[in-house]
Short mmCIF file of C-alpha atoms in Angstrom, two decimals:
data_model
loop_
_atom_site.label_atom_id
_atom_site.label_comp_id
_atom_site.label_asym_id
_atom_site.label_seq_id
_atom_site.Cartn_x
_atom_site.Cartn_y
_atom_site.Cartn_z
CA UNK U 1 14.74 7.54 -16.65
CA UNK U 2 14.46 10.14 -13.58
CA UNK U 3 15.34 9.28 -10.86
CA UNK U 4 16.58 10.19 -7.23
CA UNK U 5 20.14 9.65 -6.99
CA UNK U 6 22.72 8.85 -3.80
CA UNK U 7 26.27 9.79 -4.91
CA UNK U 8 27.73 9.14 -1.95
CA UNK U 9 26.61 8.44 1.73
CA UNK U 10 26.25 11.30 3.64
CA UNK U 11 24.28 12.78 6.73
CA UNK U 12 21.23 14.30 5.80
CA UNK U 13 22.77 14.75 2.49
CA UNK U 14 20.14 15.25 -0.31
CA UNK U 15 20.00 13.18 -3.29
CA UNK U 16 20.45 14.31 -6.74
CA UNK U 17 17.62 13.90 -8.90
CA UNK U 18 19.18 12.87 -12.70
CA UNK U 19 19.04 10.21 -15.31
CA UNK U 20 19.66 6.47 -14.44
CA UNK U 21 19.42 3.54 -17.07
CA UNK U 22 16.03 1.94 -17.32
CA UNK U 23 17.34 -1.42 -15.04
CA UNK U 24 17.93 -4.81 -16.96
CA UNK U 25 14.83 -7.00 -16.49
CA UNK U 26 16.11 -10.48 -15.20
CA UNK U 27 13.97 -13.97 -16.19
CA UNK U 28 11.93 -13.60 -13.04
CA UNK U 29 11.65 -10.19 -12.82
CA UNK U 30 9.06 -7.69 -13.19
CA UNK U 31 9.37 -3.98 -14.69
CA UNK U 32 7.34 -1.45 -13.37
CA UNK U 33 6.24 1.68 -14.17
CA UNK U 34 6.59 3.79 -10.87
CA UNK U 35 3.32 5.61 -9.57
CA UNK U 36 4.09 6.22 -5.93
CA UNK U 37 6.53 5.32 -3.80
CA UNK U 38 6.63 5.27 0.20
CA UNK U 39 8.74 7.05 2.57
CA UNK U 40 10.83 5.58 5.93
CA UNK U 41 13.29 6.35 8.00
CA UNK U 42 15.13 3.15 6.30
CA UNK U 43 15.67 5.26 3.56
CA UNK U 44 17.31 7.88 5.32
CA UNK U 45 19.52 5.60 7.02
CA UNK U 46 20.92 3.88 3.74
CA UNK U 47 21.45 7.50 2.92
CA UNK U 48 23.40 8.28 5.96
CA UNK U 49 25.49 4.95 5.54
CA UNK U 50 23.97 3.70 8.83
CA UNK U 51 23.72 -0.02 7.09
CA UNK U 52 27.03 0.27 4.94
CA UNK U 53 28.43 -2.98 6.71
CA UNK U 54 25.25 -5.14 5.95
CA UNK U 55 23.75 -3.42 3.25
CA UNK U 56 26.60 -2.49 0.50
CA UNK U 57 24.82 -0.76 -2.05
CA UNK U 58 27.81 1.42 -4.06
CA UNK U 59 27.10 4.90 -4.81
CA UNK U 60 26.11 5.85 -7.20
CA UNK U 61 22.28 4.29 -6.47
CA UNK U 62 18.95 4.77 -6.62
CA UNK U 63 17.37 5.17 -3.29
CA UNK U 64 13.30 3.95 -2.00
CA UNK U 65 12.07 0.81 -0.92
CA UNK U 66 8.14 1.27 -0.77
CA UNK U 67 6.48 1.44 -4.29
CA UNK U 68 3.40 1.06 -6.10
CA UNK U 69 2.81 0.93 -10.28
CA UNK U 70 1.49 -1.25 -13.07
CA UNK U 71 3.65 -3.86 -15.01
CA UNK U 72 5.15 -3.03 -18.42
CA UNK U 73 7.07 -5.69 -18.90
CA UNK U 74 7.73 -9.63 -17.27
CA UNK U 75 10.48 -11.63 -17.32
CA UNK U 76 10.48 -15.01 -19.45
CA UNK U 77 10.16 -17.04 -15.70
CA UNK U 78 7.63 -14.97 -14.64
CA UNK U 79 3.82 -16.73 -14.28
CA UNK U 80 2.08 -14.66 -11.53
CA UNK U 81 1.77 -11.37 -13.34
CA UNK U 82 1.68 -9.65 -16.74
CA UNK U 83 1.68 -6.53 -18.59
CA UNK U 84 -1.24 -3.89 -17.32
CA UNK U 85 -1.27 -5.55 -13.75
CA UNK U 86 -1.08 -2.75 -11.24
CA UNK U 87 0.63 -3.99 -8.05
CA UNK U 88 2.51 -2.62 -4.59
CA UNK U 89 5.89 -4.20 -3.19
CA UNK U 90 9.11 -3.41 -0.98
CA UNK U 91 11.70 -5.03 -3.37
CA UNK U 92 14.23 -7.18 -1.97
CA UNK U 93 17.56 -5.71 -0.73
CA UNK U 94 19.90 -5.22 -3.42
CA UNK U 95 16.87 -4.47 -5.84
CA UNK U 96 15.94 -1.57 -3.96
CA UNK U 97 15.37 1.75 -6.01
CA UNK U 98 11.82 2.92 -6.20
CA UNK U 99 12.47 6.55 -6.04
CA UNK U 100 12.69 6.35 -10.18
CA UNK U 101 10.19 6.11 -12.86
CA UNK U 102 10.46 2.34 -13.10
CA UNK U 103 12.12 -0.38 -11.55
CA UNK U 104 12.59 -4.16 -11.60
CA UNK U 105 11.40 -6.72 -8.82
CA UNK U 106 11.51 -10.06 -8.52
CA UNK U 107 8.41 -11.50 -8.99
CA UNK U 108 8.51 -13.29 -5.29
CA UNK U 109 8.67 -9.86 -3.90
CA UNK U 110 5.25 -8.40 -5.49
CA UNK U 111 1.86 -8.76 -4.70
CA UNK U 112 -1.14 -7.09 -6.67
CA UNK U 113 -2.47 -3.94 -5.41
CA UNK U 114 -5.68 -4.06 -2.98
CA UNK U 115 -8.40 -3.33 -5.27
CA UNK U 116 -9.77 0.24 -3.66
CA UNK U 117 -6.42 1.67 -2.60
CA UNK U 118 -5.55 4.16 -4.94
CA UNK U 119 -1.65 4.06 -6.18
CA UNK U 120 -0.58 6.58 -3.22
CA UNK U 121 -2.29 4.41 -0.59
CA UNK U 122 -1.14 1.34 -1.38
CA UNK U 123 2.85 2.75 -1.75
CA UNK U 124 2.10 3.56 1.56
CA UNK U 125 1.86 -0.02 2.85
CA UNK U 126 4.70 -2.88 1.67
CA UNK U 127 7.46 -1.61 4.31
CA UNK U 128 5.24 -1.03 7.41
CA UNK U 129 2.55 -3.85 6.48
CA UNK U 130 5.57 -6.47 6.04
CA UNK U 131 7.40 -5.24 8.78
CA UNK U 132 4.45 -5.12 11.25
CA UNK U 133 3.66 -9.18 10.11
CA UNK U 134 7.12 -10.16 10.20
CA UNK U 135 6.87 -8.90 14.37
CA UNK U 136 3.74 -9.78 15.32
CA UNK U 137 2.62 -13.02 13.33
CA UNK U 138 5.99 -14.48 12.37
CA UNK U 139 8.24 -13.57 15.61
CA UNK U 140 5.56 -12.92 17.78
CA UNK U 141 3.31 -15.25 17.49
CA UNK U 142 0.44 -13.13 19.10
CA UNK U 143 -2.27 -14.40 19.49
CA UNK U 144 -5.98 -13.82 21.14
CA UNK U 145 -5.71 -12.60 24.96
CA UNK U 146 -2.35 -11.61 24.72
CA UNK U 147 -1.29 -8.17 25.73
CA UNK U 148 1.28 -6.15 23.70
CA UNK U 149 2.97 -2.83 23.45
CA UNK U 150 3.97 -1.20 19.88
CA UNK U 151 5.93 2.07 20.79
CA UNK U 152 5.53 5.17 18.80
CA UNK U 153 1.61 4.05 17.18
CA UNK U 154 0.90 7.33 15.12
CA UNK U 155 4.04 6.65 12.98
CA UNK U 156 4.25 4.07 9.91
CA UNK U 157 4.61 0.87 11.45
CA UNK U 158 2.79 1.52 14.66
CA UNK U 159 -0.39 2.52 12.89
CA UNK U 160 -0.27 -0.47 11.07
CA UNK U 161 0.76 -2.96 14.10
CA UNK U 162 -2.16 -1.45 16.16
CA UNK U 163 -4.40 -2.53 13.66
CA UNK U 164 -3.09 -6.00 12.67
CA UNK U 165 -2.54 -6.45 16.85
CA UNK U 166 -6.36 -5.90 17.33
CA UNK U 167 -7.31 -8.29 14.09
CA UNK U 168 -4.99 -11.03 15.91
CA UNK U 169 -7.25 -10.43 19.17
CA UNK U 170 -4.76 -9.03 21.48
CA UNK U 171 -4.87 -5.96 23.84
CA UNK U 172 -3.02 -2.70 22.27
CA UNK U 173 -0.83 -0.33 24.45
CA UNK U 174 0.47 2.49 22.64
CA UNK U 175 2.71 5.27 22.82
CA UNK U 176 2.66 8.62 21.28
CA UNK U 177 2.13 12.04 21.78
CA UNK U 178 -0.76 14.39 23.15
CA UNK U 179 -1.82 15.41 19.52
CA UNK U 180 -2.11 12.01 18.45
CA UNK U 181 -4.02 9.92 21.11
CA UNK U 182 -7.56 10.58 18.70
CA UNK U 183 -5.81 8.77 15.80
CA UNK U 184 -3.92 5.59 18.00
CA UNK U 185 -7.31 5.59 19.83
CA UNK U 186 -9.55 5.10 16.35
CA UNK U 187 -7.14 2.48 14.94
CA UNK U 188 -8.25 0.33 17.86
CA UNK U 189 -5.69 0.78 20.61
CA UNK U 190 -6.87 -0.06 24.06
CA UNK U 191 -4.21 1.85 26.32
CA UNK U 192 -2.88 5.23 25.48
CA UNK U 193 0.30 6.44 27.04
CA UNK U 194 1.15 10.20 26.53
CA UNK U 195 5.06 10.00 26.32
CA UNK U 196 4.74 13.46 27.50
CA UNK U 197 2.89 13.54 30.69
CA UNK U 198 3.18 9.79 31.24
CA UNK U 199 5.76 6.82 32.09
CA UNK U 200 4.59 3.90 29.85
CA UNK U 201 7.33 1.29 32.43
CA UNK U 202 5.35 3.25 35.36
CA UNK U 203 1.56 2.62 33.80
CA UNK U 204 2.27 -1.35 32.00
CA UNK U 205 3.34 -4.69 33.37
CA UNK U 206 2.42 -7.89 32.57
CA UNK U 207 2.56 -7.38 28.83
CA UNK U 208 3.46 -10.66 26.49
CA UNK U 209 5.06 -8.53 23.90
CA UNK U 210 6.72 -5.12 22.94
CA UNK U 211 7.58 -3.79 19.47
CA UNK U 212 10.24 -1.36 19.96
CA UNK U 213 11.29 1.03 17.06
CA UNK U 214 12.69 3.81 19.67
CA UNK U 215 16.02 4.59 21.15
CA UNK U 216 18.05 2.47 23.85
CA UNK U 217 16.57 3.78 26.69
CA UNK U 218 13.14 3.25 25.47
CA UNK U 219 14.42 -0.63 24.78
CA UNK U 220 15.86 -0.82 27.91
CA UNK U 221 12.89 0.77 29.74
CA UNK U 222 10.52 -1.65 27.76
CA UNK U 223 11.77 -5.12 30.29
CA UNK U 224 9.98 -3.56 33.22
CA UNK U 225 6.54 -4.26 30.86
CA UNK U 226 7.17 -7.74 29.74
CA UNK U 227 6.58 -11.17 32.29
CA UNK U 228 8.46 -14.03 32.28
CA UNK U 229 8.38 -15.17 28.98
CA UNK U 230 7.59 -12.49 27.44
CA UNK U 231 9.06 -11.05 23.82
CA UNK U 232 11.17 -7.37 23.34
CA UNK U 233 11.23 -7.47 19.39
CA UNK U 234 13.17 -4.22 18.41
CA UNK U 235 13.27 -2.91 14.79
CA UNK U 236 15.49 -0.02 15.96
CA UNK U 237 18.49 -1.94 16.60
CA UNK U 238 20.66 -3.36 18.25
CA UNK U 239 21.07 -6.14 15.81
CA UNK U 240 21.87 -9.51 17.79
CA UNK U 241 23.84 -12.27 16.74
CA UNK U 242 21.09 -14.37 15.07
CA UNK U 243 20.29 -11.24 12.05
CA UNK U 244 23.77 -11.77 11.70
CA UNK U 245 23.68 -15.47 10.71
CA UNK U 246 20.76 -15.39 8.95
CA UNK U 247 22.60 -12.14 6.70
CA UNK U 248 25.03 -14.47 6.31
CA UNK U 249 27.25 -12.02 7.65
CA UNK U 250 31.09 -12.54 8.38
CA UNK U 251 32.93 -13.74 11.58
CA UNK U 252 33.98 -9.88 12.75
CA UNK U 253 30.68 -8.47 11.84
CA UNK U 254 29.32 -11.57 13.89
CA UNK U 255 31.39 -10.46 16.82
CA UNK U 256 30.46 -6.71 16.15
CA UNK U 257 26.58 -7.71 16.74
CA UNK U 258 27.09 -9.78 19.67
CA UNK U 259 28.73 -7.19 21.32
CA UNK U 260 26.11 -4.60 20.38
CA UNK U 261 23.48 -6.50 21.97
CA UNK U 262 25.29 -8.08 24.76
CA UNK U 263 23.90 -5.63 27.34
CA UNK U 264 20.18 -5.79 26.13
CA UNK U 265 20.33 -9.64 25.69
CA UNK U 266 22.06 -10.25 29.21
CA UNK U 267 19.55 -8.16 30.91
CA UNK U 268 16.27 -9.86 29.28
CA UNK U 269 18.02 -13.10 30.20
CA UNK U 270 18.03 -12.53 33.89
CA UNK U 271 14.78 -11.65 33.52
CA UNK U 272 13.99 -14.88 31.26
CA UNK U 273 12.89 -12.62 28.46
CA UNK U 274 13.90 -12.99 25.28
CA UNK U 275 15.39 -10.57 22.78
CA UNK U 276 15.50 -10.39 19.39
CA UNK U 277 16.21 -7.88 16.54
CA UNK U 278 14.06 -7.55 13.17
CA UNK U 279 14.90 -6.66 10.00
CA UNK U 280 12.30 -7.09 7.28
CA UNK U 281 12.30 -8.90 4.21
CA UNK U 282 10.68 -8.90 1.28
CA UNK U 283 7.58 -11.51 1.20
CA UNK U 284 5.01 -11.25 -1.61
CA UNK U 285 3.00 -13.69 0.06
CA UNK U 286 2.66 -12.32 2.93
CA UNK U 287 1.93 -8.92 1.22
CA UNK U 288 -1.14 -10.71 -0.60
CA UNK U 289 -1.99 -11.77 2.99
CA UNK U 290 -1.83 -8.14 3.91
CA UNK U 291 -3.76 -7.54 1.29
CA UNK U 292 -6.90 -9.42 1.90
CA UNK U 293 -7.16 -7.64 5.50
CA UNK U 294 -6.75 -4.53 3.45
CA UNK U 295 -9.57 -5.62 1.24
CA UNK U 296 -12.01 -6.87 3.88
CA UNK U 297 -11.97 -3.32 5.44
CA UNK U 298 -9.94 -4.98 8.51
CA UNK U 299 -6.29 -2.74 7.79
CA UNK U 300 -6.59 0.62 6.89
CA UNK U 301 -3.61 2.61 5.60
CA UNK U 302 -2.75 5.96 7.51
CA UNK U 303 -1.07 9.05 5.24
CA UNK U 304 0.21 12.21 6.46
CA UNK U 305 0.94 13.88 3.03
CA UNK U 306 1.68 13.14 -0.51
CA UNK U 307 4.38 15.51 -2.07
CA UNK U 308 5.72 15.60 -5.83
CA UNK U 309 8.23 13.20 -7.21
CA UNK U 310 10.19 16.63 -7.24
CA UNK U 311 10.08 17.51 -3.76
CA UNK U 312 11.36 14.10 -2.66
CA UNK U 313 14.15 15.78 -0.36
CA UNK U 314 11.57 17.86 1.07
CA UNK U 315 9.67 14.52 2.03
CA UNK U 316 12.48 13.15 3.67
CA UNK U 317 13.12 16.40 5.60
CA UNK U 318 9.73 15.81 6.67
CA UNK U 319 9.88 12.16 7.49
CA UNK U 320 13.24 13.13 9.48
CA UNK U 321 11.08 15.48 11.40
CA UNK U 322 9.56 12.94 13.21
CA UNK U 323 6.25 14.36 13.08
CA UNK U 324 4.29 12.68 10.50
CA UNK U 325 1.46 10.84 11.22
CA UNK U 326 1.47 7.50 9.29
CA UNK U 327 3.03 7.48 6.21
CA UNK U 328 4.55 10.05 3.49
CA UNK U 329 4.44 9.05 -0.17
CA UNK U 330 6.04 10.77 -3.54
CA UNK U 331 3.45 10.52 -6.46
CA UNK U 332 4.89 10.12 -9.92
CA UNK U 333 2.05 9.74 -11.86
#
């Protein structure tokens, strides 16, 4: 099968698009034929080796974690899907791959497609969806009244939190540029802050909660917002000792967290805030949860562009950018 290749981990380097073995289908595993698959900066990273210590995938590999296609074939465990059934996931780490013409998922991971997406939409929506639950609902724990700030809300995740932030009843701060206050503004968010004429730890306080996918200073700026009590939930990094136990990581890699996030988890402390770092997992239930907001017009998904399965460098030049609005997807079929 095609497919888009990492030979080895490199900065920016582009993959190689060749042939890859159809993967072996395990007993609760699904194969699917590959429609679309979703762009993120994840990808790029896993490129770049950014997550070589916690995610050792060995070149060479197939790269994409965002994907949307119909079944072809099930496992002999498998009881929740069958051949024909067109469905969306972000397959678990380790079963990553979806820049090919098929892969294999477990079946825990999947969820069937919302019913009026079409296949480029809903590729669009596993990462960001997931990863926007897994802050708000699971971490979180927001709820109605509560006031919270998702940084950067015209890109993937932030046009997704806005909207799920709203659904859960909670006031929406947002930042983002001049050219995109229009979109942040029609997903629902209350207060705008234009990074570039405007200082969002000069404009907020009070807030319950932050989602932070920005750099350090942005993180570090984001503890002037919060009360007492309040939640900094970073998807950006840096990972704290607790992602490392649940990884099951290693004593020096535990050590090697701790001491990245010493500095941001001393300073919340004094200011009884508490810290915590996010990396999403793969959760088909909570994609079929995602799916019924998606179906009751309450989520809608945002797309910048859909490119080729051939130009899949050029969309992640373009993601790299910085500048998309939403999500970019590579159509296969």
């Amino acid at each position: 099968m095609k497919a888009f290749i990492v030979d080895r981990y490199r900065k920016k380097g582009a993959l190689r698009l060749g042939e890859m073995p159809q993967p072996a289908l395990r007993d609760d595993d699904v194969l699917v034929e590959v429609h679309a698959a979703g762009l993120n900066l994840l990808d790029s990273k896993v490129r770049d080796g950014e997550f070589k210590l916690i995610l050792p995938y060995r070149p060479p590999f197939i790269l994409g974690h965002d994907v949307a296609g119909t079944v072809v074939r099930v496992g002999s465990k498998v009881r929740r899907f069958k051949p024909g059934d067109e469905i969306y996931a972000r397959p678990r780490d380790g079963q990553v791959g979806t820049f090919a013409e098929f892969i294999a998922m477990n079946e825990a991971d999947v969820a069937l497609k919302p019913k009026d997406l079409t296949m480029e939409e809903a590729a669009s929506i596993p990462l960001v969806g997931l990863t926007a639950w897994q802050v708000l609902v699971e971490r979180a724990g927001l709820r109605k009244g509560q006031k919270v700030l998702i940084h950067a809300g015209s890109g993937g995740v932030g046009t997704f939190a806005i909207q799920l932030a709203k659904h859960l009843g909670a006031t929406v701060a947002t930042t983002t540029s001049t050219a995109n206050v229009a979109l942040v503004e029609s997903l629902g968010a209350d207060v705008v802050i234009d990074y570039k004429t405007q200082d969002f730890e000069k404009v907020l306080s009070g807030y319950d909660v932050v989602l932070n996918s920005l750099d350090g200073d942005t993180l570090q700026k984001s503890l002037n917002v919060l009360k007492p009590g309040g939640k900094l939930i970073s998807i950006s990094g840096p990972p704290d000792p607790d992602f490392a136990r649940e990884q099951g990581l290693n004593w020096f890699l535990r050590q090697v967290m701790r001491a990245l996030s010493f500095g941001i988890r001393r300073k919340a402390r004094a200011r009884r805030i508490s810290y915590s770092f996010l990396f999403m997992r793969a959760n088909g239930e909570q994609l079929r949860q995602i799916t019924s907001l998606i179906e009751a017009g309450i989520i809608r998904p945002v797309m910048d562009r859909v490119f080729p399965f051939e130009a899949t460098n050029a969309a992640m030049a373009y993601i790299e950018a910085g500048r998309s609005k939403g999500k970019v997807v590579v159509k296969l079929r």
